N, C-alpha and C. Protein backbone atom coordinates (compact mmCIF):
# COMPACT_ATOMS: atom_id res chain seq x y z
N MET A 1 -3.14 -51.16 20.46
CA MET A 1 -2.31 -52.30 20.78
C MET A 1 -0.85 -51.96 20.45
N ILE A 2 0.02 -52.25 21.38
CA ILE A 2 1.46 -52.05 21.17
C ILE A 2 2.07 -53.39 20.78
N ILE A 3 2.81 -53.38 19.69
CA ILE A 3 3.48 -54.59 19.22
C ILE A 3 4.98 -54.39 19.39
N ARG A 4 5.62 -55.36 20.02
CA ARG A 4 7.07 -55.32 20.20
C ARG A 4 7.67 -56.51 19.46
N THR A 5 8.83 -56.32 18.90
CA THR A 5 9.50 -57.35 18.12
C THR A 5 10.85 -57.66 18.74
N GLY A 6 11.17 -58.93 18.85
CA GLY A 6 12.47 -59.35 19.35
C GLY A 6 13.21 -60.15 18.30
N PHE A 7 14.51 -60.23 18.47
CA PHE A 7 15.35 -61.00 17.56
C PHE A 7 16.18 -61.95 18.39
N GLY A 8 16.10 -63.23 18.07
CA GLY A 8 16.89 -64.23 18.79
C GLY A 8 17.85 -64.92 17.85
N TYR A 9 18.97 -65.34 18.41
CA TYR A 9 20.01 -65.99 17.62
C TYR A 9 20.75 -66.95 18.52
N ASP A 10 21.05 -68.14 18.03
CA ASP A 10 21.80 -69.10 18.83
C ASP A 10 22.59 -70.01 17.92
N VAL A 11 23.74 -70.43 18.38
CA VAL A 11 24.62 -71.33 17.63
C VAL A 11 25.20 -72.36 18.60
N HIS A 12 25.18 -73.61 18.19
CA HIS A 12 25.84 -74.68 18.94
C HIS A 12 26.56 -75.57 17.93
N LYS A 13 27.67 -76.12 18.34
CA LYS A 13 28.48 -77.00 17.50
C LYS A 13 27.85 -78.38 17.42
N LEU A 14 27.84 -78.97 16.22
CA LEU A 14 27.43 -80.37 16.04
C LEU A 14 28.57 -81.29 16.48
N VAL A 15 28.23 -82.29 17.30
CA VAL A 15 29.23 -83.22 17.81
C VAL A 15 28.66 -84.63 17.84
N GLU A 16 29.54 -85.60 17.96
CA GLU A 16 29.13 -86.99 18.14
C GLU A 16 28.75 -87.20 19.60
N GLY A 17 27.89 -88.19 19.82
CA GLY A 17 27.56 -88.57 21.17
C GLY A 17 26.47 -87.74 21.83
N ARG A 18 25.78 -86.91 21.06
CA ARG A 18 24.67 -86.10 21.59
C ARG A 18 23.44 -86.32 20.72
N GLU A 19 22.26 -86.24 21.33
CA GLU A 19 21.02 -86.29 20.56
C GLU A 19 20.81 -84.93 19.91
N LEU A 20 20.13 -84.94 18.77
CA LEU A 20 19.82 -83.69 18.07
C LEU A 20 18.37 -83.31 18.34
N TRP A 21 18.20 -82.20 19.03
CA TRP A 21 16.88 -81.66 19.34
C TRP A 21 16.72 -80.32 18.64
N LEU A 22 15.65 -80.17 17.88
CA LEU A 22 15.34 -78.91 17.21
C LEU A 22 13.83 -78.68 17.27
N GLY A 23 13.45 -77.51 17.69
CA GLY A 23 12.03 -77.19 17.75
C GLY A 23 11.25 -78.09 18.68
N GLY A 24 11.95 -78.62 19.69
CA GLY A 24 11.29 -79.45 20.69
C GLY A 24 11.14 -80.91 20.33
N ILE A 25 11.63 -81.30 19.17
CA ILE A 25 11.54 -82.71 18.78
C ILE A 25 12.94 -83.29 18.55
N ARG A 26 13.05 -84.58 18.79
CA ARG A 26 14.32 -85.27 18.58
C ARG A 26 14.38 -85.74 17.13
N LEU A 27 15.48 -85.41 16.47
CA LEU A 27 15.68 -85.83 15.09
C LEU A 27 16.65 -87.00 15.06
N ASP A 28 16.39 -87.95 14.20
CA ASP A 28 17.27 -89.10 14.03
C ASP A 28 18.45 -88.67 13.16
N TYR A 29 19.57 -88.41 13.81
CA TYR A 29 20.75 -87.92 13.11
C TYR A 29 21.98 -88.34 13.92
N PRO A 30 23.09 -88.68 13.27
CA PRO A 30 24.24 -89.20 14.01
C PRO A 30 24.97 -88.16 14.87
N LEU A 31 24.70 -86.88 14.66
CA LEU A 31 25.34 -85.83 15.44
C LEU A 31 24.28 -85.05 16.22
N GLY A 32 24.71 -84.47 17.32
CA GLY A 32 23.82 -83.63 18.11
C GLY A 32 24.50 -82.31 18.43
N LEU A 33 23.76 -81.43 19.06
CA LEU A 33 24.30 -80.11 19.38
C LEU A 33 24.90 -80.10 20.78
N LEU A 34 26.10 -79.54 20.89
CA LEU A 34 26.81 -79.46 22.15
C LEU A 34 26.27 -78.30 22.97
N GLY A 35 25.98 -78.57 24.23
CA GLY A 35 25.50 -77.51 25.09
C GLY A 35 25.25 -78.00 26.49
N HIS A 36 25.00 -77.05 27.38
CA HIS A 36 24.73 -77.34 28.79
C HIS A 36 23.36 -78.01 28.96
N SER A 37 22.39 -77.52 28.17
CA SER A 37 21.04 -78.09 28.17
C SER A 37 20.97 -79.11 27.03
N ASP A 38 19.78 -79.31 26.47
CA ASP A 38 19.68 -80.19 25.30
C ASP A 38 20.16 -79.48 24.03
N ALA A 39 20.49 -78.20 24.15
CA ALA A 39 21.09 -77.39 23.07
C ALA A 39 20.17 -77.18 21.87
N ASP A 40 18.87 -77.12 22.11
CA ASP A 40 17.90 -76.89 21.03
C ASP A 40 18.01 -75.43 20.59
N VAL A 41 18.79 -75.20 19.54
CA VAL A 41 19.08 -73.83 19.10
C VAL A 41 17.83 -73.07 18.65
N LEU A 42 16.86 -73.77 18.10
CA LEU A 42 15.64 -73.09 17.66
C LEU A 42 14.87 -72.56 18.87
N ILE A 43 14.68 -73.39 19.87
CA ILE A 43 13.98 -72.91 21.07
C ILE A 43 14.78 -71.82 21.77
N HIS A 44 16.09 -71.96 21.83
CA HIS A 44 16.91 -70.93 22.49
C HIS A 44 16.78 -69.59 21.77
N ALA A 45 16.78 -69.60 20.45
CA ALA A 45 16.62 -68.36 19.69
C ALA A 45 15.23 -67.75 19.91
N ILE A 46 14.22 -68.60 19.99
CA ILE A 46 12.86 -68.11 20.25
C ILE A 46 12.80 -67.48 21.64
N CYS A 47 13.39 -68.13 22.63
CA CYS A 47 13.42 -67.56 23.99
C CYS A 47 14.11 -66.20 23.98
N ASP A 48 15.24 -66.11 23.31
CA ASP A 48 15.96 -64.83 23.23
C ASP A 48 15.11 -63.75 22.57
N ALA A 49 14.41 -64.09 21.51
CA ALA A 49 13.55 -63.12 20.82
C ALA A 49 12.43 -62.64 21.73
N LEU A 50 11.79 -63.56 22.43
CA LEU A 50 10.69 -63.19 23.33
C LEU A 50 11.19 -62.32 24.48
N LEU A 51 12.30 -62.73 25.09
CA LEU A 51 12.85 -61.95 26.19
C LEU A 51 13.32 -60.58 25.72
N GLY A 52 13.92 -60.54 24.55
CA GLY A 52 14.38 -59.26 24.00
C GLY A 52 13.23 -58.31 23.72
N ALA A 53 12.15 -58.83 23.16
CA ALA A 53 10.99 -57.99 22.87
C ALA A 53 10.40 -57.41 24.15
N ALA A 54 10.50 -58.16 25.25
CA ALA A 54 9.97 -57.72 26.53
C ALA A 54 11.00 -56.92 27.33
N ASN A 55 12.18 -56.69 26.75
CA ASN A 55 13.27 -55.98 27.42
C ASN A 55 13.65 -56.66 28.73
N MET A 56 13.81 -57.99 28.64
CA MET A 56 14.10 -58.79 29.83
C MET A 56 15.43 -59.56 29.70
N ARG A 57 16.40 -58.95 29.04
CA ARG A 57 17.72 -59.53 28.85
C ARG A 57 17.67 -60.75 27.95
N ASP A 58 18.44 -61.81 28.24
CA ASP A 58 18.50 -62.95 27.33
C ASP A 58 18.38 -64.27 28.08
N ILE A 59 18.38 -65.34 27.32
CA ILE A 59 18.19 -66.68 27.89
C ILE A 59 19.29 -67.03 28.90
N GLY A 60 20.52 -66.61 28.62
CA GLY A 60 21.63 -66.90 29.53
C GLY A 60 21.49 -66.21 30.88
N TYR A 61 20.84 -65.08 30.90
CA TYR A 61 20.61 -64.37 32.15
C TYR A 61 19.61 -65.13 33.03
N HIS A 62 18.54 -65.60 32.42
CA HIS A 62 17.49 -66.28 33.16
C HIS A 62 17.78 -67.76 33.41
N PHE A 63 18.51 -68.38 32.49
CA PHE A 63 18.80 -69.82 32.58
C PHE A 63 20.29 -70.04 32.28
N PRO A 64 21.17 -69.67 33.22
CA PRO A 64 22.61 -69.72 32.95
C PRO A 64 23.15 -71.13 32.72
N ASP A 65 24.17 -71.19 31.87
CA ASP A 65 24.77 -72.49 31.56
C ASP A 65 25.75 -72.94 32.64
N THR A 66 25.72 -72.26 33.77
CA THR A 66 26.53 -72.66 34.92
C THR A 66 25.66 -73.23 36.05
N ALA A 67 24.35 -73.20 35.86
CA ALA A 67 23.43 -73.63 36.90
C ALA A 67 23.14 -75.12 36.80
N ALA A 68 23.17 -75.80 37.93
CA ALA A 68 22.91 -77.24 37.96
C ALA A 68 21.50 -77.55 37.46
N GLU A 69 20.53 -76.67 37.75
CA GLU A 69 19.14 -76.95 37.36
C GLU A 69 18.92 -76.85 35.85
N THR A 70 19.87 -76.29 35.11
CA THR A 70 19.71 -76.23 33.65
C THR A 70 20.58 -77.26 32.92
N LEU A 71 21.34 -78.04 33.68
CA LEU A 71 22.17 -79.07 33.06
C LEU A 71 21.28 -80.13 32.42
N ASN A 72 21.46 -80.33 31.12
CA ASN A 72 20.70 -81.31 30.33
C ASN A 72 19.19 -81.08 30.34
N VAL A 73 18.76 -79.87 30.69
CA VAL A 73 17.33 -79.59 30.76
C VAL A 73 16.71 -79.62 29.35
N ASP A 74 15.48 -80.05 29.29
CA ASP A 74 14.68 -80.03 28.07
C ASP A 74 14.36 -78.56 27.78
N SER A 75 14.76 -78.06 26.63
CA SER A 75 14.55 -76.65 26.30
C SER A 75 13.08 -76.25 26.22
N LYS A 76 12.20 -77.22 26.06
CA LYS A 76 10.77 -76.90 26.09
C LYS A 76 10.38 -76.33 27.45
N ILE A 77 11.04 -76.79 28.51
CA ILE A 77 10.80 -76.25 29.85
C ILE A 77 11.23 -74.79 29.89
N LEU A 78 12.37 -74.47 29.30
CA LEU A 78 12.85 -73.09 29.27
C LEU A 78 11.90 -72.19 28.47
N LEU A 79 11.37 -72.72 27.38
CA LEU A 79 10.43 -71.95 26.57
C LEU A 79 9.15 -71.67 27.35
N ARG A 80 8.63 -72.67 28.03
CA ARG A 80 7.40 -72.46 28.83
C ARG A 80 7.65 -71.42 29.92
N LYS A 81 8.82 -71.50 30.57
CA LYS A 81 9.17 -70.53 31.61
C LYS A 81 9.33 -69.13 31.01
N THR A 82 9.84 -69.06 29.79
CA THR A 82 10.00 -67.77 29.11
C THR A 82 8.64 -67.15 28.83
N ILE A 83 7.70 -67.94 28.35
CA ILE A 83 6.33 -67.45 28.12
C ILE A 83 5.76 -66.90 29.43
N ASP A 84 5.97 -67.63 30.52
CA ASP A 84 5.48 -67.19 31.83
C ASP A 84 6.19 -65.91 32.28
N LEU A 85 7.51 -65.82 32.02
CA LEU A 85 8.27 -64.62 32.39
C LEU A 85 7.76 -63.37 31.68
N ILE A 86 7.56 -63.46 30.38
CA ILE A 86 7.11 -62.26 29.66
C ILE A 86 5.70 -61.86 30.09
N ALA A 87 4.92 -62.84 30.51
CA ALA A 87 3.56 -62.55 30.99
C ALA A 87 3.60 -61.71 32.27
N THR A 88 4.65 -61.86 33.08
CA THR A 88 4.76 -61.06 34.30
C THR A 88 4.91 -59.58 33.99
N LYS A 89 5.34 -59.25 32.78
CA LYS A 89 5.48 -57.86 32.34
C LYS A 89 4.29 -57.42 31.49
N GLY A 90 3.28 -58.29 31.38
CA GLY A 90 2.08 -57.95 30.63
C GLY A 90 2.17 -58.26 29.14
N TYR A 91 3.18 -59.01 28.73
CA TYR A 91 3.35 -59.34 27.32
C TYR A 91 2.83 -60.75 27.03
N ARG A 92 2.45 -60.95 25.77
CA ARG A 92 2.05 -62.27 25.32
C ARG A 92 2.55 -62.47 23.90
N LEU A 93 2.66 -63.71 23.52
CA LEU A 93 3.13 -64.07 22.20
C LEU A 93 2.14 -63.62 21.13
N GLY A 94 2.64 -63.02 20.07
CA GLY A 94 1.80 -62.69 18.93
C GLY A 94 2.10 -63.61 17.77
N ASN A 95 3.35 -63.69 17.39
CA ASN A 95 3.75 -64.48 16.22
C ASN A 95 5.23 -64.78 16.31
N ILE A 96 5.62 -65.89 15.72
CA ILE A 96 7.04 -66.24 15.62
C ILE A 96 7.36 -66.59 14.18
N ASP A 97 8.44 -66.01 13.68
CA ASP A 97 8.99 -66.38 12.38
C ASP A 97 10.43 -66.75 12.67
N ALA A 98 10.80 -67.99 12.43
CA ALA A 98 12.14 -68.45 12.78
C ALA A 98 12.80 -69.14 11.59
N THR A 99 14.11 -68.98 11.51
CA THR A 99 14.90 -69.60 10.45
C THR A 99 16.02 -70.40 11.08
N VAL A 100 16.19 -71.63 10.64
CA VAL A 100 17.31 -72.46 11.06
C VAL A 100 18.25 -72.57 9.87
N CYS A 101 19.51 -72.22 10.07
CA CYS A 101 20.52 -72.32 9.01
C CYS A 101 21.28 -73.63 9.19
N ALA A 102 20.97 -74.60 8.35
CA ALA A 102 21.62 -75.90 8.43
C ALA A 102 21.47 -76.60 7.08
N GLU A 103 22.55 -77.22 6.62
CA GLU A 103 22.47 -77.99 5.39
C GLU A 103 21.91 -79.38 5.65
N ARG A 104 22.29 -79.96 6.79
CA ARG A 104 21.85 -81.28 7.17
C ARG A 104 21.55 -81.29 8.65
N PRO A 105 20.63 -82.09 9.10
CA PRO A 105 19.71 -82.90 8.31
C PRO A 105 18.66 -82.01 7.64
N LYS A 106 17.99 -82.58 6.67
CA LYS A 106 16.91 -81.87 6.01
C LYS A 106 15.79 -81.66 7.02
N LEU A 107 15.35 -80.43 7.19
CA LEU A 107 14.37 -80.12 8.22
C LEU A 107 12.94 -80.07 7.73
N ASN A 108 12.73 -79.86 6.44
CA ASN A 108 11.38 -79.68 5.92
C ASN A 108 10.40 -80.78 6.36
N PRO A 109 10.79 -82.04 6.35
CA PRO A 109 9.84 -83.08 6.78
C PRO A 109 9.44 -82.98 8.25
N HIS A 110 10.24 -82.29 9.06
CA HIS A 110 10.02 -82.21 10.50
C HIS A 110 9.30 -80.93 10.94
N ILE A 111 9.16 -79.98 10.04
CA ILE A 111 8.58 -78.69 10.41
C ILE A 111 7.17 -78.81 10.99
N PRO A 112 6.26 -79.60 10.40
CA PRO A 112 4.93 -79.70 11.01
C PRO A 112 4.97 -80.22 12.46
N ASP A 113 5.84 -81.19 12.74
CA ASP A 113 5.96 -81.70 14.11
C ASP A 113 6.53 -80.62 15.04
N MET A 114 7.50 -79.86 14.55
CA MET A 114 8.06 -78.77 15.35
C MET A 114 6.98 -77.72 15.64
N GLN A 115 6.21 -77.36 14.62
CA GLN A 115 5.16 -76.37 14.81
C GLN A 115 4.14 -76.84 15.86
N ARG A 116 3.73 -78.09 15.76
CA ARG A 116 2.77 -78.63 16.74
C ARG A 116 3.35 -78.61 18.15
N CYS A 117 4.58 -79.06 18.28
CA CYS A 117 5.23 -79.11 19.58
C CYS A 117 5.36 -77.72 20.19
N LEU A 118 5.88 -76.79 19.41
CA LEU A 118 6.10 -75.43 19.92
C LEU A 118 4.78 -74.76 20.27
N ALA A 119 3.77 -74.95 19.44
CA ALA A 119 2.46 -74.35 19.72
C ALA A 119 1.90 -74.89 21.03
N GLU A 120 2.07 -76.19 21.26
CA GLU A 120 1.58 -76.79 22.50
C GLU A 120 2.31 -76.22 23.72
N VAL A 121 3.63 -76.12 23.63
CA VAL A 121 4.43 -75.60 24.74
C VAL A 121 4.05 -74.15 25.06
N MET A 122 3.81 -73.36 24.01
CA MET A 122 3.50 -71.94 24.19
C MET A 122 2.01 -71.67 24.34
N ASP A 123 1.21 -72.72 24.32
CA ASP A 123 -0.23 -72.61 24.47
C ASP A 123 -0.82 -71.64 23.45
N THR A 124 -0.52 -71.91 22.19
CA THR A 124 -1.04 -71.09 21.09
C THR A 124 -1.37 -72.00 19.92
N ASP A 125 -1.98 -71.45 18.89
CA ASP A 125 -2.24 -72.27 17.71
C ASP A 125 -1.04 -72.22 16.77
N ILE A 126 -1.03 -73.15 15.85
CA ILE A 126 0.10 -73.24 14.91
C ILE A 126 0.17 -72.01 14.04
């Protein structure tokens, strides 16, 4: 068995007037992440890691922030499409280890919901 490892990284600015989406779930917080899509930095980093491991460029190449079809798109859709894309090259998800760097909001209470959501989108177990 050949194991490939990818590294994903994403940053979006916190702003007023946007919903905060992380790991596929909406968090109750007064600020949200600025972006062309829903700006879910965790999902975007996971997509980048998966695409990188498969040597398939990055999320911006496949889902550009200039495309009308990605405007305000739910990042879970991008993640599902990424899983399908890597499968075209014969790859499948093995494991994900992800870190979110944020002081607020506190994420620990939301991690189980994020894990369930992401596992469902990627059709894998938690």
